[in-house]
Coordinates of C-alpha atoms in Angstrom, one line a residue:
Chain A
M1 CA -0.4 0.1 0.3
S2 CA 1.4 3.0 -0.8
V3 CA 1.4 6.5 1.7
I4 CA -1.0 8.5 -1.2
D5 CA -3.2 5.3 -0.5
I6 CA -3.0 5.3 3.5
L7 CA -3.5 9.0 3.9
T8 CA -7.0 9.2 1.7
R9 CA -7.6 6.2 3.6
V10 CA -7.3 7.7 7.3
N11 CA -9.0 10.9 5.7
S12 CA -11.7 9.3 5.2
I13 CA -12.0 7.0 8.3
C14 CA -11.4 10.5 10.1
K15 CA -14.1 12.0 8.1
K16 CA -17.0 9.1 9.4
Y17 CA -15.8 9.6 13.1
D18 CA -16.1 13.1 12.7
R19 CA -19.2 13.4 15.1
Y20 CA -16.9 11.8 18.6
D21 CA -14.1 14.2 17.8
V22 CA -15.1 16.2 21.4
V23 CA -12.5 18.9 20.7
K24 CA -13.7 19.6 17.5
Q25 CA -17.6 19.4 19.0
N26 CA -16.7 21.9 21.1
D27 CA -15.4 24.2 18.6
S28 CA -18.1 24.0 16.1
N29 CA -21.3 24.5 18.9
F30 CA -19.8 27.2 20.4
S31 CA -21.6 29.9 18.2
A32 CA -20.3 33.1 17.3
D33 CA -22.5 34.7 19.9
D34 CA -21.2 33.0 22.8
A35 CA -19.0 35.2 24.7
F36 CA -18.8 32.4 27.2
A37 CA -17.7 30.0 24.7
K38 CA -15.4 32.1 23.1
L39 CA -13.6 32.8 26.2
Y40 CA -13.5 29.7 27.6
S41 CA -11.9 28.4 24.8
V42 CA -10.0 31.6 24.9
F43 CA -8.5 29.9 28.6
D44 CA -9.4 26.7 27.8
A45 CA -5.8 27.4 24.7
D46 CA -3.8 29.2 27.2
I47 CA -4.0 26.6 29.9
E48 CA -3.3 23.4 27.2
V49 CA -0.4 26.0 26.2
A50 CA 1.3 26.8 29.7
L51 CA 1.3 22.8 30.2
Q52 CA 3.7 22.6 27.4
K53 CA 5.6 25.3 28.6
A54 CA 6.2 23.2 31.8
E55 CA 6.5 20.6 30.1
T56 CA 9.6 21.5 27.5
A57 CA 11.1 24.1 31.3
S58 CA 11.1 20.1 33.3
K59 CA 12.8 18.7 30.4
E60 CA 15.3 22.0 30.0
K61 CA 19.5 21.3 30.6
N62 CA 20.2 25.6 30.6
R63 CA 19.0 26.5 34.3
A64 CA 18.6 30.2 32.9
S65 CA 16.4 29.7 30.4
T66 CA 14.4 27.2 33.0
V67 CA 14.2 30.0 35.4
A68 CA 12.7 31.8 32.4
T69 CA 10.0 29.9 31.3
N70 CA 8.8 28.9 34.9
A71 CA 8.4 32.9 35.4
E72 CA 6.5 32.9 31.9
I73 CA 4.3 30.3 33.4
R74 CA 3.5 32.1 36.8
R75 CA 2.9 35.4 34.8
T76 CA 0.6 33.1 32.9
K77 CA -1.0 31.5 35.5
A78 CA -1.7 34.9 37.6
R79 CA -3.0 36.4 34.4
L80 CA -6.0 33.5 34.2
L81 CA -6.2 33.7 37.8
E82 CA -6.7 37.3 37.3
E83 CA -9.7 37.2 34.3
I84 CA -11.8 34.0 35.6
P85 CA -13.9 36.3 37.4
K86 CA -15.1 37.5 34.5
L87 CA -15.4 34.0 32.9
Q88 CA -18.0 33.4 36.0
R89 CA -20.2 36.8 35.3
L90 CA -20.2 35.1 31.8
A91 CA -20.9 32.1 32.7
V92 CA -24.3 33.2 34.4
K93 CA -26.1 35.0 31.5
K94 CA -28.7 33.1 29.5
V95 CA -27.4 32.5 26.2
K96 CA -30.0 31.3 23.7
G97 CA -29.9 27.9 22.1
L98 CA -28.4 26.4 25.5
S99 CA -29.4 23.4 27.7
S100 CA -30.2 24.3 30.7
Q101 CA -27.7 20.7 31.8
E102 CA -25.2 22.7 29.9
F103 CA -25.1 25.3 32.0
A104 CA -25.2 24.0 35.0
A105 CA -22.3 22.4 33.6
R106 CA -20.6 25.9 32.3
N107 CA -20.9 27.3 36.2
D108 CA -18.9 23.9 37.3
L109 CA -16.6 24.4 34.4
V110 CA -15.4 27.9 35.8
L111 CA -15.2 26.6 39.3
S112 CA -13.0 23.8 38.1
L113 CA -10.4 26.5 36.2
P114 CA -8.8 27.5 39.4
E115 CA -8.0 24.3 40.1
R116 CA -6.5 23.3 36.4
I117 CA -4.6 26.6 36.7
Q118 CA -2.7 26.1 40.1
A119 CA -2.2 22.3 39.1
I120 CA 0.2 23.8 36.2
P121 CA 3.8 22.5 37.4
D122 CA 6.2 26.1 37.2
G123 CA 9.0 25.1 39.0
T124 CA 7.1 25.5 43.0
P125 CA 7.6 22.1 44.4
A126 CA 3.7 21.4 45.2
A127 CA 2.0 23.5 47.4
P128 CA -0.3 21.9 50.5
K129 CA -3.9 21.6 49.0
Q130 CA -6.1 25.1 49.6
T131 CA -9.1 23.2 51.5
G132 CA -12.4 25.2 49.6
G133 CA -10.9 25.9 46.8
W134 CA -14.1 26.8 45.3
G135 CA -14.4 30.2 46.8
A136 CA -13.1 32.6 43.3
S137 CA -9.5 33.7 44.6
A138 CA -10.4 37.4 45.7
S139 CA -6.8 37.5 48.6
R140 CA -3.9 37.6 46.7
P141 CA -1.3 34.4 47.9
E142 CA 1.3 34.7 49.7
I143 CA 4.6 36.0 48.2
K144 CA 7.1 33.3 48.1
F145 CA 10.7 32.5 47.0
D146 CA 10.9 29.8 44.6
S147 CA 12.1 27.5 47.1
D148 CA 10.5 27.0 50.9
G149 CA 13.5 26.5 52.2
R150 CA 13.9 22.8 51.7
F151 CA 17.3 22.7 49.6
K152 CA 18.7 19.8 48.2
D153 CA 22.2 18.9 49.0
G154 CA 23.7 20.2 45.9
Y155 CA 22.0 23.5 45.8
F156 CA 24.6 25.5 46.8
E157 CA 27.2 23.9 44.6
Q158 CA 28.7 25.7 41.6
T159 CA 28.6 23.9 38.3
K160 CA 31.2 24.8 35.9
E161 CA 29.3 26.8 33.8
S162 CA 28.8 29.4 37.0
S163 CA 31.7 29.3 38.3
Q164 CA 33.3 30.5 34.4
F165 CA 30.2 32.9 34.7
R166 CA 31.9 34.4 37.7
E167 CA 35.1 34.9 36.7
E168 CA 33.9 36.6 33.4
Y169 CA 32.3 39.0 35.4
E170 CA 35.1 39.9 37.4
M171 CA 37.2 40.0 34.4
R172 CA 35.0 42.4 33.0
K173 CA 34.5 44.7 36.3
M174 CA 38.1 44.8 36.5
K175 CA 38.5 46.4 32.7
Q176 CA 35.9 48.3 33.4
D177 CA 37.2 49.8 36.4
Q178 CA 40.7 50.5 35.0
G179 CA 38.7 52.3 32.3
L180 CA 36.6 54.4 34.2
D181 CA 40.1 55.5 35.9
V182 CA 42.1 56.5 32.9
I183 CA 38.1 58.4 32.4
A184 CA 38.4 60.0 35.2
E185 CA 42.3 61.0 35.2
G186 CA 41.5 62.9 31.7
L187 CA 38.7 64.9 33.3
D188 CA 40.7 66.0 35.8
T189 CA 43.2 67.7 33.5
L190 CA 40.8 68.8 31.7
K191 CA 39.0 70.4 34.3
N192 CA 42.4 72.3 35.8
M193 CA 42.7 73.5 32.7
A194 CA 39.2 74.8 32.1
H195 CA 39.6 76.5 35.5
D196 CA 43.4 78.1 34.4
M197 CA 41.7 79.4 31.1
N198 CA 38.7 80.4 33.4
E199 CA 40.7 82.9 35.1
E200 CA 43.4 83.5 32.5
F201 CA 40.4 85.5 30.8
D202 CA 39.0 87.2 34.1
K203 CA 42.6 88.5 34.3
Q204 CA 42.6 89.4 30.6
V205 CA 39.1 91.6 31.0
P206 CA 40.4 94.3 32.6
L207 CA 43.2 94.9 30.0
M208 CA 41.0 94.2 27.0
D209 CA 38.7 97.2 28.2
E210 CA 42.2 99.7 29.1
I211 CA 42.9 98.7 25.0
D212 CA 39.4 99.7 24.5
T213 CA 40.0 103.1 25.7
K214 CA 43.1 104.2 24.4
V215 CA 42.5 103.0 21.2
D216 CA 39.3 104.7 20.7
K217 CA 41.3 107.7 22.2
A218 CA 43.9 107.0 19.4
S219 CA 41.4 107.2 16.4
S220 CA 39.9 110.0 17.8
D221 CA 43.5 112.0 17.7
L222 CA 43.9 110.4 14.5
K223 CA 40.4 111.7 13.0
N224 CA 41.6 115.5 14.7
T225 CA 45.0 115.1 12.9
N226 CA 43.7 114.4 9.8
V227 CA 40.6 116.7 9.3
K228 CA 43.4 119.5 10.5
L229 CA 46.0 118.2 8.1
K230 CA 43.4 118.5 5.3
D231 CA 42.3 122.4 5.8
T232 CA 46.4 122.9 5.5
V233 CA 47.4 121.0 2.7
T234 CA 44.1 122.8 0.8
Q235 CA 45.1 125.8 2.5
L236 CA 48.8 125.6 1.2
R237 CA 47.7 124.4 -2.6
S238 CA 44.5 126.0 -3.1
S239 CA 44.4 127.6 -6.4
R240 CA 43.9 131.9 -5.1
N241 CA 47.7 131.5 -3.8
F242 CA 49.2 129.7 -7.3
C243 CA 47.1 132.8 -9.3
I244 CA 49.0 135.2 -6.5
D245 CA 51.8 133.6 -7.3
I246 CA 51.9 133.6 -10.4
V247 CA 51.1 136.9 -11.1
L248 CA 53.6 138.4 -8.7
L249 CA 56.2 136.2 -10.8
I250 CA 54.9 138.2 -14.0
I251 CA 55.6 141.5 -12.3
I252 CA 58.9 140.4 -11.2
L253 CA 59.5 139.0 -14.9
G254 CA 58.0 142.7 -16.3
I255 CA 60.1 144.9 -13.9
A256 CA 63.5 142.7 -14.3
A257 CA 62.7 143.3 -18.3
Y258 CA 61.8 146.8 -17.8
L259 CA 65.5 147.4 -15.7
Y260 CA 67.1 145.8 -18.6
N261 CA 65.6 147.8 -21.4
V262 CA 66.7 150.8 -19.3
L263 CA 70.1 149.4 -18.7
K264 CA 70.6 148.0 -22.3
Chain B
M1 CA 77.3 109.2 5.3
A2 CA 77.0 105.4 5.1
S3 CA 80.3 104.9 6.5
S4 CA 79.8 106.9 9.0
S5 CA 75.9 105.5 10.0
S6 CA 77.2 102.3 10.1
D7 CA 80.2 102.7 12.0
P8 CA 78.4 103.6 15.5
Q9 CA 81.2 104.4 17.6
N10 CA 81.0 107.9 14.9
L11 CA 77.3 107.5 15.5
I12 CA 78.7 108.0 19.3
T13 CA 81.0 110.6 19.3
K14 CA 79.0 113.0 17.0
A15 CA 75.8 112.9 19.3
D16 CA 78.7 113.4 22.5
N17 CA 79.4 116.3 20.4
L18 CA 76.1 117.6 20.5
T19 CA 75.4 116.8 23.6
T20 CA 78.6 118.7 25.2
L21 CA 78.4 122.2 25.6
S22 CA 81.0 123.9 24.6
F23 CA 82.1 127.3 24.2
T24 CA 80.4 127.2 19.9
R25 CA 77.4 124.9 21.2
W26 CA 75.0 127.2 23.9
N27 CA 72.2 124.2 23.9
A28 CA 72.8 120.6 24.2
D29 CA 70.9 119.0 20.9
W30 CA 69.1 116.3 22.2
I31 CA 66.8 115.4 20.1
N32 CA 69.4 114.3 17.4
A33 CA 72.3 113.2 20.3
T34 CA 69.1 110.2 21.1
V35 CA 68.4 109.6 17.6
L36 CA 72.2 108.9 17.1
Y37 CA 73.1 107.6 20.3
E38 CA 69.9 105.0 19.8
Q39 CA 71.4 104.0 16.4
A40 CA 74.4 103.4 17.9
A41 CA 73.6 100.6 20.7
N42 CA 71.3 99.0 18.0
A43 CA 75.0 98.9 15.6
F44 CA 76.8 98.1 18.7
K45 CA 73.8 95.0 19.6
I46 CA 74.1 93.5 16.4
A47 CA 77.9 93.4 17.1
K48 CA 77.3 91.5 19.7
D49 CA 79.2 94.5 21.8
Y50 CA 77.3 94.0 24.7
E51 CA 79.8 96.5 26.5
R52 CA 79.2 99.8 24.0
A53 CA 76.1 98.7 23.4
K54 CA 75.2 99.3 27.0
S55 CA 76.5 102.6 27.5
A56 CA 75.0 103.8 24.2
Y57 CA 71.5 102.6 26.1
E58 CA 72.4 104.2 29.1
K59 CA 73.0 107.8 26.7
A60 CA 69.8 107.5 24.9
S61 CA 68.1 106.8 27.9
K62 CA 69.6 110.1 29.6
G63 CA 68.7 111.7 26.0
Q64 CA 65.1 110.6 26.8
E65 CA 64.5 112.0 29.7
M66 CA 66.2 114.9 29.1
L67 CA 63.3 115.4 26.1
S68 CA 60.6 114.4 29.2
S69 CA 59.4 111.6 27.0
P70 CA 59.7 108.8 30.4
W71 CA 58.4 105.8 28.2
E72 CA 61.3 105.7 26.0
A73 CA 63.7 106.7 28.8
A74 CA 62.6 103.6 30.3
K75 CA 62.6 101.5 27.2
N76 CA 66.2 102.5 26.8
M77 CA 66.7 101.9 30.1
E78 CA 65.6 98.1 30.1
S79 CA 67.3 97.3 26.9
A80 CA 70.6 98.4 28.7
G81 CA 69.6 95.8 31.6
A82 CA 69.7 94.0 28.9
M83 CA 73.2 94.1 28.1
S84 CA 74.6 94.2 31.5
K85 CA 72.8 90.3 32.2
E86 CA 74.6 89.4 29.3
L87 CA 77.8 91.2 30.8
R88 CA 77.1 89.4 33.5
N89 CA 77.2 92.4 35.8
W90 CA 74.8 92.0 38.6
R91 CA 75.0 95.4 40.5
E92 CA 73.7 96.8 37.1
V93 CA 71.2 94.9 36.3
G94 CA 69.6 95.4 39.1
D95 CA 70.0 99.3 39.0
F96 CA 69.4 99.5 35.5
Y97 CA 65.7 97.9 36.4
R98 CA 64.8 99.9 39.6
R99 CA 66.1 103.1 37.1
A100 CA 63.4 101.4 34.4
S101 CA 60.5 100.6 36.5
E102 CA 61.1 103.8 38.3
L103 CA 60.5 105.8 34.8
Y104 CA 56.9 103.7 34.2
I105 CA 56.1 104.8 37.3
E106 CA 56.4 108.4 36.0
C107 CA 54.8 107.8 33.0
G108 CA 51.5 106.6 35.4
R109 CA 52.4 102.7 33.7
S110 CA 52.2 100.2 36.9
Q111 CA 51.6 97.3 34.7
A112 CA 54.9 97.9 32.8
A113 CA 56.3 99.3 35.5
S114 CA 56.2 95.6 37.8
D115 CA 56.8 94.0 34.2
A116 CA 60.4 95.7 34.1
L117 CA 61.0 94.3 38.4
A118 CA 60.1 91.2 37.6
K119 CA 62.6 90.9 34.6
G120 CA 64.8 92.0 36.5
A121 CA 64.1 89.1 39.3
R122 CA 64.3 86.7 36.2
A123 CA 67.9 87.2 35.6
L124 CA 69.2 87.6 38.9
E125 CA 67.5 84.4 40.2
D126 CA 70.5 82.6 39.6
S127 CA 73.3 85.5 40.8
Q128 CA 71.5 87.5 43.7
P129 CA 68.1 85.7 44.7
E130 CA 67.8 88.1 47.8
E131 CA 68.1 90.7 45.0
A132 CA 65.7 89.0 42.7
I133 CA 62.7 88.5 45.6
K134 CA 63.1 92.2 46.8
L135 CA 62.2 92.9 43.0
Y136 CA 59.4 90.5 43.2
T137 CA 58.3 91.5 46.1
D138 CA 58.5 95.7 45.0
A139 CA 56.9 94.5 41.8
C140 CA 53.8 92.8 43.6
T141 CA 53.3 95.9 45.8
I142 CA 53.2 98.3 42.7
L143 CA 50.9 96.2 41.0
E144 CA 49.0 95.8 44.2
E145 CA 48.6 99.5 44.5
D146 CA 47.3 99.9 41.2
G147 CA 44.6 97.8 41.6
G148 CA 46.0 94.8 39.1
E149 CA 46.4 91.5 41.8
Q150 CA 45.6 89.4 39.6
M151 CA 49.1 89.8 37.6
T152 CA 50.4 89.5 41.1
F153 CA 50.0 85.0 41.1
D154 CA 53.2 84.7 39.1
L155 CA 55.1 87.1 40.6
Y156 CA 54.3 85.4 44.3
R157 CA 54.8 82.3 42.7
A158 CA 58.2 83.0 41.2
A159 CA 59.2 84.4 44.7
A160 CA 58.5 81.2 46.5
S161 CA 60.1 79.1 44.2
V162 CA 63.0 81.2 44.3
Y163 CA 62.7 80.8 48.4
I164 CA 62.1 77.1 47.6
K165 CA 65.6 76.8 45.6
Q166 CA 67.3 78.6 48.7
E167 CA 65.4 76.6 51.1
K168 CA 63.8 78.6 53.0
Y169 CA 60.4 77.1 53.1
T170 CA 58.7 79.1 56.0
D171 CA 59.6 82.0 53.4
A172 CA 58.3 80.1 50.8
A173 CA 54.8 79.3 52.0
S174 CA 54.3 83.0 53.3
F175 CA 54.6 83.8 49.8
L176 CA 52.4 81.4 48.9
L177 CA 49.7 82.9 51.2
K178 CA 50.0 85.9 50.5
L179 CA 48.9 84.6 46.3
G180 CA 46.2 83.0 48.3
L181 CA 45.1 86.6 49.1
A182 CA 45.8 88.0 46.2
A183 CA 43.7 85.3 44.7
D184 CA 40.6 85.7 46.9
K185 CA 40.2 89.6 45.9
C186 CA 39.7 88.5 42.1
N187 CA 37.8 85.7 42.9
A188 CA 40.6 83.7 41.6
T189 CA 39.2 80.9 43.7
N190 CA 41.2 77.8 41.7
S191 CA 44.4 79.0 42.0
Q192 CA 43.4 80.5 45.8
T193 CA 43.3 76.7 46.6
K194 CA 45.8 75.8 44.7
A195 CA 47.8 78.0 46.4
Y196 CA 46.9 77.5 49.8
L197 CA 47.6 73.4 49.5
S198 CA 51.0 73.9 47.8
A199 CA 51.6 76.3 51.1
I200 CA 50.8 72.9 53.6
I201 CA 53.3 70.7 51.2
V202 CA 55.7 73.3 51.9
Y203 CA 54.9 73.4 55.9
L204 CA 55.0 69.0 55.3
Y205 CA 57.8 69.2 53.3
A206 CA 60.0 71.6 55.6
Q207 CA 58.9 68.6 58.5
D208 CA 56.9 71.9 60.4
F209 CA 54.0 69.3 61.3
K210 CA 52.2 71.8 63.3
Q211 CA 52.9 75.2 60.7
A212 CA 50.6 72.5 58.3
E213 CA 48.0 71.9 60.3
K214 CA 47.4 75.3 61.7
C215 CA 48.1 76.4 58.0
Y216 CA 45.3 73.7 56.9
N217 CA 43.2 75.5 59.9
D218 CA 43.4 78.7 59.3
C219 CA 42.2 78.2 55.2
S220 CA 39.7 75.7 56.8
Q221 CA 37.6 79.0 57.3
I222 CA 37.6 79.8 53.6
D223 CA 34.6 78.1 52.4
G224 CA 35.6 77.1 49.2
F225 CA 38.8 75.6 50.2
L226 CA 37.2 73.3 52.6
R227 CA 34.6 72.2 50.2
N228 CA 37.3 72.1 46.9
D229 CA 38.5 69.2 45.6
H230 CA 42.4 70.6 47.2
G231 CA 41.2 71.2 50.6
R232 CA 39.9 67.4 50.2
C233 CA 43.3 66.6 49.6
A234 CA 44.9 69.1 51.8
S235 CA 42.9 67.1 54.7
K236 CA 43.8 63.6 53.3
L237 CA 47.4 64.0 53.8
L238 CA 47.4 65.4 56.8
T239 CA 45.4 62.8 58.5
A240 CA 47.7 60.4 56.5
F241 CA 50.2 62.3 58.2
K242 CA 49.4 62.1 61.4
D243 CA 48.9 57.8 60.6
G244 CA 52.2 57.6 59.5
D245 CA 50.5 55.8 56.5
I246 CA 53.5 56.2 54.0
E247 CA 51.9 54.6 51.4
E248 CA 48.8 56.2 51.2
I249 CA 51.2 59.3 51.7
K250 CA 52.7 58.0 48.4
R251 CA 49.7 57.2 46.5
I252 CA 48.5 60.9 47.5
T253 CA 51.2 62.9 46.3
Q254 CA 51.3 60.7 42.7
S255 CA 46.7 61.6 42.2
S256 CA 46.4 64.3 39.6
I257 CA 45.5 66.8 41.8
I258 CA 49.3 67.6 43.0
S259 CA 50.1 67.0 39.4
N260 CA 48.2 70.8 38.6
L261 CA 50.2 72.5 41.0
D262 CA 53.4 74.5 39.9
H263 CA 56.3 71.9 38.8
V264 CA 58.5 73.1 42.1
I265 CA 55.8 72.1 44.5
I266 CA 55.6 68.9 42.6
R267 CA 58.7 68.1 43.5
L268 CA 58.4 68.5 47.0
A269 CA 55.5 67.0 46.8
R270 CA 57.1 63.6 45.1
K271 CA 60.0 63.8 47.9
L272 CA 57.2 63.4 50.7
P273 CA 58.0 62.0 53.1
M274 CA 60.5 63.6 54.3
G275 CA 62.4 62.3 57.5
D276 CA 60.6 59.8 60.2
V277 CA 57.0 60.2 59.8
N278 CA 56.9 57.7 63.1
A279 CA 58.6 60.6 64.8
L280 CA 55.9 63.0 63.7
K281 CA 52.9 60.8 65.1
A282 CA 55.2 60.0 68.8
N283 CA 55.3 64.4 68.9
S284 CA 51.9 64.6 68.0
D285 CA 51.4 62.0 70.2
T286 CA 53.0 62.9 73.8
I287 CA 51.5 66.1 73.0
K288 CA 48.2 64.8 73.2
D289 CA 49.1 62.7 76.4
E290 CA 50.5 66.3 78.1
E291 CA 46.8 68.1 77.4
E292 CA 44.5 65.7 79.1
P293 CA 45.7 65.8 82.6
L294 CA 45.3 69.4 81.9
D295 CA 41.6 68.8 81.1
E296 CA 40.3 66.5 83.8
N297 CA 41.7 67.9 86.7
D298 CA 41.4 72.3 85.4
L299 CA 38.0 73.1 86.0
T300 CA 38.8 76.7 83.9

């Protein structure tokens, strides 16, 4: 018989006996309007996932991932326990198309949920069973540590990995300390230089003020001198003076020529 | 003309002729003479004839005085001082620089006056340290009178280092404290605290633990010092000394705070602890013992 034949046979048999499939029945029975049913199926799915995680956690070799998974499981459990009151409220609501027996059964289902949730293994050793576990868990469970004091023999023994981890941690811490020391020294030098620069600038401020006043005075002096010089130069080279000079020169030449003529 | 102007000796003789009064000359011609003197002095300096350059500068300065320009006169005096430094004529160096600073004060330029004195002091540091110290102190006084304390820091530090070279530690410490005072007036807290720390280190180097403690107590009155890095370093140093912990002292002196001080002080600090630290410790212990019986019996 080939694989394809086996597959087709299995499919037909499944189809034939579908109505005996509880899980599928549950899914198909719940209509879209039934909020309780939806929520309950969500709860169921969550509990399944948590149980699977617990399985993997128990098989894990790496302690860190075990701890992480256990923490997740505990978180899920706490969340589910919180949502149970909601479910209870939905349970008492009447939904059409539901028989009275099923209605009663719903309440029982809701009440059995807390126990199922608590039963999910999450790394804590089994707590003693609480009496009257039917009551809604309004009080918070006591805060406990991972273990309850019953340490096994090899509890504090260091495995090879943990001691290696510790060594690496120490080495890294030492390197960080060295680096921080270098930075601290650099910062000290910078601080000192900054302080000295600050004081130097403070010293320079009055000097700059003095320079400012002196330069102002010098520039105003220069302006005055320039103006005076301009006046003097224009006076010196004024055209009037030139004309007077030329006229006087001509007169002298004339007188000289006249004298020359007379004495000739 | 070129030959006579480039021959400085000729210039000098010409200038002398212009200035000496004689039968034919009734007024000394200082203007031209000064110009000639300065030219001659520069020429001598280039020729490295320091003796003649010095005398030429002196005469030029006198000429400028006659022309009532004390600034130029002071400048010429300073140059004369520099020449006599080359000649290693230390007495004259001091004289020239003092005269220069007097002329500067005539101009009303106190900063320049103190600069002149500081230059003189620096020139005399190795040969005549006492004279150098005097010049430094005078320079500081001039500045402080005119309200320019900020410039005094360097002068005080230089004077303190001269004292330390002479191994006069108390004087050095007192100068450092004066530095602190000047810094306080200018609100230069960093320099102030550095000065106090340096003073304490100098006292410790001189093995004068009492003084060091007293100094620390005095300086703790100042808020800035108490809370500053330098103050904390000082208190750590003193406790380390009291406990006689040599390792701790060495560690503190290697720290970066000490390395930011003046290099003379750093050298001192690295040499700490001087002498017997335990002796210091024993000394302080015995004093404490003496005090205790007094406390019990003395009810005043």
